[in-house]
PDB file of C-alpha atoms in Angstrom:
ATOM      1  CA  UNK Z 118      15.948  23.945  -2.597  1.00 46.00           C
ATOM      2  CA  UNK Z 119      15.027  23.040  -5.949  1.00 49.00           C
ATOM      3  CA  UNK Z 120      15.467  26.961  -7.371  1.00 51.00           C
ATOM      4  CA  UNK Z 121      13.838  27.836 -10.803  1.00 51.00           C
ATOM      5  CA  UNK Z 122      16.755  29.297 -11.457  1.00 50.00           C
ATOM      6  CA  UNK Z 123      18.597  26.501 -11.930  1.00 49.00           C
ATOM      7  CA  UNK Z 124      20.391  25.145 -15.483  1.00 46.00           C
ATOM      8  CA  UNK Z 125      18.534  22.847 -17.123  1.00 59.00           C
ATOM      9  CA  UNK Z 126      21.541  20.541 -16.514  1.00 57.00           C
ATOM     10  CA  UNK Z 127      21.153  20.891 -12.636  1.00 59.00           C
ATOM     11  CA  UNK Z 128      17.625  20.446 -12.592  1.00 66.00           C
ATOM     12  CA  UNK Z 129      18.146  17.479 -15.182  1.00 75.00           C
ATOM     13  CA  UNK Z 130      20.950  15.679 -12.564  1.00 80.00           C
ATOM     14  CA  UNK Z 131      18.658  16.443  -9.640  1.00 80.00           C
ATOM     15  CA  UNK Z 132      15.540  14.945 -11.437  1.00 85.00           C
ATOM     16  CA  UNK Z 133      17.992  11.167 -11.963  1.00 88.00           C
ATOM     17  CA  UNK Z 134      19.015  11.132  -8.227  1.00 90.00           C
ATOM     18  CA  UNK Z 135      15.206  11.575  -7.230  1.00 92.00           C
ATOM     19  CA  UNK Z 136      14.623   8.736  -9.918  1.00 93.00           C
ATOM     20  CA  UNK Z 137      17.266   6.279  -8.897  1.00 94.00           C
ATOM     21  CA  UNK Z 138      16.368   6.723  -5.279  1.00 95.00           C
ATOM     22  CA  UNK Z 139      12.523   6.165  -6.221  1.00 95.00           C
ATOM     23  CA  UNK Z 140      13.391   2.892  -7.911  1.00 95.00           C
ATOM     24  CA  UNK Z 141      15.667   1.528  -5.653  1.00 96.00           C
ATOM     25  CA  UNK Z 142      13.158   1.697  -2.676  1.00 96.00           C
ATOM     26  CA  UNK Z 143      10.069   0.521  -4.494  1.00 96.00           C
ATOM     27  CA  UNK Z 144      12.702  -2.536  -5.661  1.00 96.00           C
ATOM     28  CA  UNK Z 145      12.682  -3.118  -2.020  1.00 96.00           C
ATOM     29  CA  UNK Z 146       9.012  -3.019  -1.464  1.00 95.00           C
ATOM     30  CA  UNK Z 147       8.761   0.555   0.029  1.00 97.00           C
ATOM     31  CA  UNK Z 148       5.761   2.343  -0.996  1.00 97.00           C
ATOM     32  CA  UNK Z 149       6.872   4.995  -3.004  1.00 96.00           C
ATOM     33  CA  UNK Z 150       4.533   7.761  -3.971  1.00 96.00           C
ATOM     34  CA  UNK Z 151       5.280  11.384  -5.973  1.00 94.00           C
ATOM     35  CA  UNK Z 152       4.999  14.369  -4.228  1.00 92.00           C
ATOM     36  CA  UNK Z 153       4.461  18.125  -5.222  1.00 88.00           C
ATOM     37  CA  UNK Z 154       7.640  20.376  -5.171  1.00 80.00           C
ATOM     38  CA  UNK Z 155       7.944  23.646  -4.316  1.00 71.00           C
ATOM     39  CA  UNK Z 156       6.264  26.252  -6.635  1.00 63.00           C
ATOM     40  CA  UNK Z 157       7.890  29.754  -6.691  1.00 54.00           C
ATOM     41  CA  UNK Z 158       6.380  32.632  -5.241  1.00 49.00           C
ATOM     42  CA  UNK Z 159       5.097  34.843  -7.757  1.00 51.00           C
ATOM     43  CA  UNK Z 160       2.704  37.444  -6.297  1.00 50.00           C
ATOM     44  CA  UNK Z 161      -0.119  38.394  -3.562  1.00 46.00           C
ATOM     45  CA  UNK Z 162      -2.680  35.618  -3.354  1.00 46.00           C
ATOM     46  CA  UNK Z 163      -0.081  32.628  -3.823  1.00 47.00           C
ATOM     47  CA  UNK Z 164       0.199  30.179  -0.800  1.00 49.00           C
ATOM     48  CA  UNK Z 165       2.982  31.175   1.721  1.00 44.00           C
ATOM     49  CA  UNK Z 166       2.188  28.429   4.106  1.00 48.00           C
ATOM     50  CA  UNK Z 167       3.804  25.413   1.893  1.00 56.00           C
ATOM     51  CA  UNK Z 168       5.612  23.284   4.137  1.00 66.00           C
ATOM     52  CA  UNK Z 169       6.591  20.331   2.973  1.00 79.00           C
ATOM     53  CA  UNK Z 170       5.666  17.810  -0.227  1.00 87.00           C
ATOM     54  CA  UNK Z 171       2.275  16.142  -0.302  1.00 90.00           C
ATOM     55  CA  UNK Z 172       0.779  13.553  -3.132  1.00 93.00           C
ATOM     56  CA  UNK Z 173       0.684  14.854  -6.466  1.00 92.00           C
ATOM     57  CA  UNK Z 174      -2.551  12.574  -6.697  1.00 91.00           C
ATOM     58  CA  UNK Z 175      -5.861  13.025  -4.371  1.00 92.00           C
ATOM     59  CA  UNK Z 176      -6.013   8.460  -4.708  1.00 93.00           C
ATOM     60  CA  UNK Z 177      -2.641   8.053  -3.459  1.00 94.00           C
ATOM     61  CA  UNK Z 178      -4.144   5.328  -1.308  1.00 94.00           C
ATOM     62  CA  UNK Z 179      -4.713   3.051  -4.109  1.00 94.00           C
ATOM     63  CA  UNK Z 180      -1.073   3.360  -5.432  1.00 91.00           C
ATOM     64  CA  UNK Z 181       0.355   1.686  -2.459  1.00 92.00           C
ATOM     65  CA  UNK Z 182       2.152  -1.253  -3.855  1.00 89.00           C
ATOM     66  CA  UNK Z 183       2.533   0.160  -7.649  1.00 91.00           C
ATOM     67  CA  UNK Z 184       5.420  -2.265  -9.100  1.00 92.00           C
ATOM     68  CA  UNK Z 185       8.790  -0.502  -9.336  1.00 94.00           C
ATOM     69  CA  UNK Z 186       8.528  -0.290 -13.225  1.00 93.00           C
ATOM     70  CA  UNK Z 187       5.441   2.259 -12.779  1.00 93.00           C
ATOM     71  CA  UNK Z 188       7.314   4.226 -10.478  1.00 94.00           C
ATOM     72  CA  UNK Z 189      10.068   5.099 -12.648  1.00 93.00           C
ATOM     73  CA  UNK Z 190       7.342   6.704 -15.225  1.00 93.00           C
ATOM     74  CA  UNK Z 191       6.301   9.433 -12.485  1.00 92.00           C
ATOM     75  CA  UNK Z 192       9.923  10.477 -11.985  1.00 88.00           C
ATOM     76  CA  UNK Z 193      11.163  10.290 -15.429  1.00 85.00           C
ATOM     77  CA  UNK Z 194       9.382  13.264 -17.184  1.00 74.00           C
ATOM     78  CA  UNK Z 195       9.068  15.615 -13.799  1.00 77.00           C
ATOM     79  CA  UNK Z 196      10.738  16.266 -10.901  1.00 77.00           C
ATOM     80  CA  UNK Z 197       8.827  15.061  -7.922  1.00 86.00           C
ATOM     81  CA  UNK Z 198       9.118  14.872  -4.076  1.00 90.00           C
ATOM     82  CA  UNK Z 199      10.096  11.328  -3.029  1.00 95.00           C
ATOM     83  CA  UNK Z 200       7.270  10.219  -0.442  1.00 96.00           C
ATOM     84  CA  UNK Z 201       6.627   6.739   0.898  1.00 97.00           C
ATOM     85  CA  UNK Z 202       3.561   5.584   2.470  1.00 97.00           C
ATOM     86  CA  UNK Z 203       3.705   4.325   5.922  1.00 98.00           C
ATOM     87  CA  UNK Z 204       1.477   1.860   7.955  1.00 97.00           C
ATOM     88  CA  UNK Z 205       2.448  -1.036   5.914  1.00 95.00           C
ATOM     89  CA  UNK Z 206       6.560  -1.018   5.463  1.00 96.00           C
ATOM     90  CA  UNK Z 207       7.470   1.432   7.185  1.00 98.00           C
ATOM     91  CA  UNK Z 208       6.268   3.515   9.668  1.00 98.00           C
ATOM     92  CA  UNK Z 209       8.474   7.128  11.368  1.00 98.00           C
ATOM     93  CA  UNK Z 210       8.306   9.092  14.207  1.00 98.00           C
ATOM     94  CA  UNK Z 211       8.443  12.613  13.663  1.00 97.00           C
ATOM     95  CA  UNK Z 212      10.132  14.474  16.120  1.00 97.00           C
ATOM     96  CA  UNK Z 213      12.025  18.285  16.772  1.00 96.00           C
ATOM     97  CA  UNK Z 214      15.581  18.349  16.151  1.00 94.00           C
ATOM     98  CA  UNK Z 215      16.509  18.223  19.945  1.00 95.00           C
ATOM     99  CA  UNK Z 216      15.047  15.460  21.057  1.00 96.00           C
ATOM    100  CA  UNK Z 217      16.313  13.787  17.714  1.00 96.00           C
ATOM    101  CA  UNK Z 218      19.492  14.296  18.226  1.00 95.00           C
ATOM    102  CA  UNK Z 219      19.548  12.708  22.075  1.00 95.00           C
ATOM    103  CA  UNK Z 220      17.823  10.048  20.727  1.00 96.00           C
ATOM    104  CA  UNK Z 221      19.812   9.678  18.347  1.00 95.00           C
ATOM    105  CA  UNK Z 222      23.064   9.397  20.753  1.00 94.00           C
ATOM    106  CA  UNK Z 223      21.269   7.246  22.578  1.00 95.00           C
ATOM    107  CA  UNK Z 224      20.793   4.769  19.474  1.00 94.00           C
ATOM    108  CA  UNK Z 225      24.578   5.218  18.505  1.00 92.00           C
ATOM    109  CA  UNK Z 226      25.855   4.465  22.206  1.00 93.00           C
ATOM    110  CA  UNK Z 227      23.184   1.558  22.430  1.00 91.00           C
ATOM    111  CA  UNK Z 228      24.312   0.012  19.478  1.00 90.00           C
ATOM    112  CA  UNK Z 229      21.380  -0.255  17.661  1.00 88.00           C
ATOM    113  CA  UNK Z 230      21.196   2.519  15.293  1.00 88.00           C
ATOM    114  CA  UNK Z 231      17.870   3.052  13.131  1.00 95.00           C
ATOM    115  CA  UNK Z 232      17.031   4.963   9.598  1.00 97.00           C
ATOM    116  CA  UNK Z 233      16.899   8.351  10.209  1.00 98.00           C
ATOM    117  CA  UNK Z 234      15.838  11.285   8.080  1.00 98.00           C
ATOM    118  CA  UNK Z 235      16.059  15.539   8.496  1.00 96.00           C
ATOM    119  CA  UNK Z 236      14.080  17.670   6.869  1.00 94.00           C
ATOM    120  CA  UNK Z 237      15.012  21.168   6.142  1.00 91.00           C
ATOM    121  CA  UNK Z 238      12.082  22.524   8.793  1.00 91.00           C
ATOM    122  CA  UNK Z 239      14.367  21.258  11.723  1.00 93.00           C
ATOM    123  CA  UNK Z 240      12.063  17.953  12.098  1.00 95.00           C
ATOM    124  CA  UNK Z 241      13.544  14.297  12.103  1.00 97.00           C
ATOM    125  CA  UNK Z 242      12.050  11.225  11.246  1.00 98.00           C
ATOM    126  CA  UNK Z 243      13.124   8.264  13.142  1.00 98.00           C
ATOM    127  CA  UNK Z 244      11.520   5.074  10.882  1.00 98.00           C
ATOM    128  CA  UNK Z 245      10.648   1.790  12.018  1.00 98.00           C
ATOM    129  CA  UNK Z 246       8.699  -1.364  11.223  1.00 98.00           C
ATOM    130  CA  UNK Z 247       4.890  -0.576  11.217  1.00 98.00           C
ATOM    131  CA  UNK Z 248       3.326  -0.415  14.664  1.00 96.00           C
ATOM    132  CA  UNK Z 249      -0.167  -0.357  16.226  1.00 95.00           C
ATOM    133  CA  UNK Z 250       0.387   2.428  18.751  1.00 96.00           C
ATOM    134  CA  UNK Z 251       2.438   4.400  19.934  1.00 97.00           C
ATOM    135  CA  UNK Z 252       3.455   4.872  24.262  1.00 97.00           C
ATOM    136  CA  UNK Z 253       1.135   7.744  25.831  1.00 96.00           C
ATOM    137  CA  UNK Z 254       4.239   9.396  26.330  1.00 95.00           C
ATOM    138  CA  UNK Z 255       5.637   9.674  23.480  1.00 96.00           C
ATOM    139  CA  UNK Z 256       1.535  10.713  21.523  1.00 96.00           C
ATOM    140  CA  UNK Z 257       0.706  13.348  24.290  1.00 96.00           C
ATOM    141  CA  UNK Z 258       3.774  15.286  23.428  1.00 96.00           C
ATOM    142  CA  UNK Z 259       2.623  17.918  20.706  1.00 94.00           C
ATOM    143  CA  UNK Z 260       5.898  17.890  19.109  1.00 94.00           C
ATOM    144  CA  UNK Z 261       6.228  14.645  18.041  1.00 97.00           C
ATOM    145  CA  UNK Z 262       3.966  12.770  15.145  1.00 97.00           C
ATOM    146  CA  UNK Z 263       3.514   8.867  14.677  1.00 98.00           C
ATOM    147  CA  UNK Z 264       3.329   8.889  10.828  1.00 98.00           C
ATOM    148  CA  UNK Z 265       1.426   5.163  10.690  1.00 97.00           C
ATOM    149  CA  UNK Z 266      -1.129   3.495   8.243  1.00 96.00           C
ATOM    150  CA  UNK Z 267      -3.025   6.363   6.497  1.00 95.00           C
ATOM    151  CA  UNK Z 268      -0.202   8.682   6.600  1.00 96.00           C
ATOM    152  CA  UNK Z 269       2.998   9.676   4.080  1.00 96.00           C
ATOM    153  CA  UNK Z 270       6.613  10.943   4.462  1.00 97.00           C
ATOM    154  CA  UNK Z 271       9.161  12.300   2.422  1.00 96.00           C
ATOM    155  CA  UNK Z 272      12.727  11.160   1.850  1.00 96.00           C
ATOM    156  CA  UNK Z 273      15.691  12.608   0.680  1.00 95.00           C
ATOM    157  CA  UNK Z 274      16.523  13.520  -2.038  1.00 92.00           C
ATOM    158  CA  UNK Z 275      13.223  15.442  -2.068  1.00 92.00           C
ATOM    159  CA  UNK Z 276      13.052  19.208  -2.070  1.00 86.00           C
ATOM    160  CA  UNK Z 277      11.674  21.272   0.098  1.00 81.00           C
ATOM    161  CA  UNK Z 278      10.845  25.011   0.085  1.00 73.00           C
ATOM    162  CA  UNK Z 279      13.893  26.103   1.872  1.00 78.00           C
ATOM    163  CA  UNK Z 280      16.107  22.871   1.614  1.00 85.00           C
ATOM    164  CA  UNK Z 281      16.417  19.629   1.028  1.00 90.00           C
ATOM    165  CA  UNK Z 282      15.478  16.372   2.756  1.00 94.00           C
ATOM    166  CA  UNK Z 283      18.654  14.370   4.078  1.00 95.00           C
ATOM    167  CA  UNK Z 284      19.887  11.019   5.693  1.00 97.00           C
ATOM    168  CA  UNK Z 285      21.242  11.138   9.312  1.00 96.00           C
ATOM    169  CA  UNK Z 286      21.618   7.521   9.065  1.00 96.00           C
ATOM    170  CA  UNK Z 287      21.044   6.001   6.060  1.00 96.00           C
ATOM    171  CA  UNK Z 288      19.089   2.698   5.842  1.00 96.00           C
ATOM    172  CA  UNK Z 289      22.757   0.895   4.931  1.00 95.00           C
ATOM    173  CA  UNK Z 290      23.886   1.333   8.229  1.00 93.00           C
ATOM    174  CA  UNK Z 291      21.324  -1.134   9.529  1.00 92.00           C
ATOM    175  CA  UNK Z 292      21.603  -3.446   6.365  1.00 94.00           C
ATOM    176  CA  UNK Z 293      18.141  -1.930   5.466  1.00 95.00           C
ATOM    177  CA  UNK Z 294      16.374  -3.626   8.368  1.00 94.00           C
ATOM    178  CA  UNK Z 295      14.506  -1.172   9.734  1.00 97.00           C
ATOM    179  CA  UNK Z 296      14.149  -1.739  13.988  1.00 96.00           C
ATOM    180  CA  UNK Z 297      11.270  -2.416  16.229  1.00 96.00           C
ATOM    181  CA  UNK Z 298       9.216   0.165  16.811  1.00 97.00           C
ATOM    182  CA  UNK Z 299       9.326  -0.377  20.176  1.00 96.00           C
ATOM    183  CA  UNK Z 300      12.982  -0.226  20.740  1.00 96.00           C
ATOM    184  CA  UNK Z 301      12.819   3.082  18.922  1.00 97.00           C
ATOM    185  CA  UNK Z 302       9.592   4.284  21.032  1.00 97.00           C
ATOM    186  CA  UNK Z 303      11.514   3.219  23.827  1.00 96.00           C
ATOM    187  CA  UNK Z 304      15.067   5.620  22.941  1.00 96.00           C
ATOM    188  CA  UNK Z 305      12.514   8.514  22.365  1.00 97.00           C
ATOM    189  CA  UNK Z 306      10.725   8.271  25.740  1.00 96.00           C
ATOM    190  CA  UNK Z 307      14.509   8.189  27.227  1.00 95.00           C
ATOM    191  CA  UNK Z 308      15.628  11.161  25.319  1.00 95.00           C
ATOM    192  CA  UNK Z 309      11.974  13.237  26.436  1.00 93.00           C
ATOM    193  CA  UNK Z 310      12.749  12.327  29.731  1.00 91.00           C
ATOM    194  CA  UNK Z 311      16.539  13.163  29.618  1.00 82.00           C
ATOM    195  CA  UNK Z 312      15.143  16.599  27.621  1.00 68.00           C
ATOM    196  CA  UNK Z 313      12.674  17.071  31.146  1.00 57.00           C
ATOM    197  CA  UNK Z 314      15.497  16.283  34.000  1.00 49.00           C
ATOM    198  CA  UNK Z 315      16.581  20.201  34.179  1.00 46.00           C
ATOM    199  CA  UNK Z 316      13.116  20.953  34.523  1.00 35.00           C
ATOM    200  CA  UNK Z 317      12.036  18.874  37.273  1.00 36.00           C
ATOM    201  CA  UNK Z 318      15.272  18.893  38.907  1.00 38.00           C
ATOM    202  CA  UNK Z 319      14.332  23.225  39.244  1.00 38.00           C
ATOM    203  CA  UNK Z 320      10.662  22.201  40.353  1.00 34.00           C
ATOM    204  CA  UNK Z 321      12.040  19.884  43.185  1.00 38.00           C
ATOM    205  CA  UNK Z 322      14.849  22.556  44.143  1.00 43.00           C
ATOM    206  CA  UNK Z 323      11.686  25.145  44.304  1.00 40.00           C
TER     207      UNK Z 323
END
């Protein structure tokens, strides 16, 4: 967590990572955007629901695409969440830690492992190459979120309000290709239906 209590020398070190790793994907063509940190609670009336960064800007639309040069100014004087855009680089699935970690063995043991993010709120984003849709399998489950055009995510090293966001596998390990969406899609619907098999297995027993 970025703590207020922090020396200025901290904060300062902390503020350079974010800035490096805001460069170095809009280099790349990601769309990087800044977020809003976490504010510290200082009395009754102050917002206790703040989960995770958003756009520091209400037209954070029309900065998709801002050159890498202009994205260095936002990080150099503040310390902002690192969000990206998705829907046009990069899209993620969001899902619970569970299932992302049996889809994630299931990606390892396949041999095809994909970008993959965890956030201090026990979510995991699995990202991907932008995709139309996702299975009716995968969008009827309310714990897991397609994060496509019109959406945002963040990526480490940004803070949240109890943590900060972290690779599981870091976009090296695929030499920053991100995969298919729908060999991804399909690893998650295995893993949900792995995650079921107990279940139904006791309904069939019944």
């Amino acid at each position: 967590m970025l703590d207020a209590n922090w020396p200025d020398s901290w904060r300062s070190a902390f503020r350079i990572e974010l800035r490096a790793e805001a460069i170095g994907l809009a280099w790349r063509g990601w769309p990087v955007l800044p977020g809003a940190t976490p504010a510290p609670i200082t009395g009754e009336g102050d917002d206790l629901t703040w989960r995770r960064p958003v756009p520091v800007r209400d037209d954070w639309r029309e900065l998709v695409g801002t050159h890498a040069h202009e994205v260095a100014t936002w990080f150099s004087d503040r310390t902002h969440s690192l969000l990206v855009a998705t829907g046009t680089v990069v899209d993620a699935i969001e899902v619970d830690d569970e299932l992302g970690k049996r889809a994630a063995r299931l990606l390892r043991a396949l041999g095809h492992p994909a970008p993959i993010v965890a956030m201090p709120n026990g979510r995991w984003l699995f990202l991907t190459t932008p995709a139309d849709h996702i299975p009716a399998e995968l969008a009827e489950q309310a714990s897991v979120q397609w994060h496509g055009a019109g959406s945002y995510i963040p990526l480490p090293p940004s803070p949240f309000q109890h943590g900060v966001v972290h690779w599981r596998v870091k976009p090296e390990v695929c030499g920053w290709q991100l995969p298919d969406p729908a060999e991804v899609h399909d690893v998650l619907m295995r893993a949900l239906a792995d995650e079921h098999a107990p279940l139904l297995a006791e309904t069939t027993a019944a």
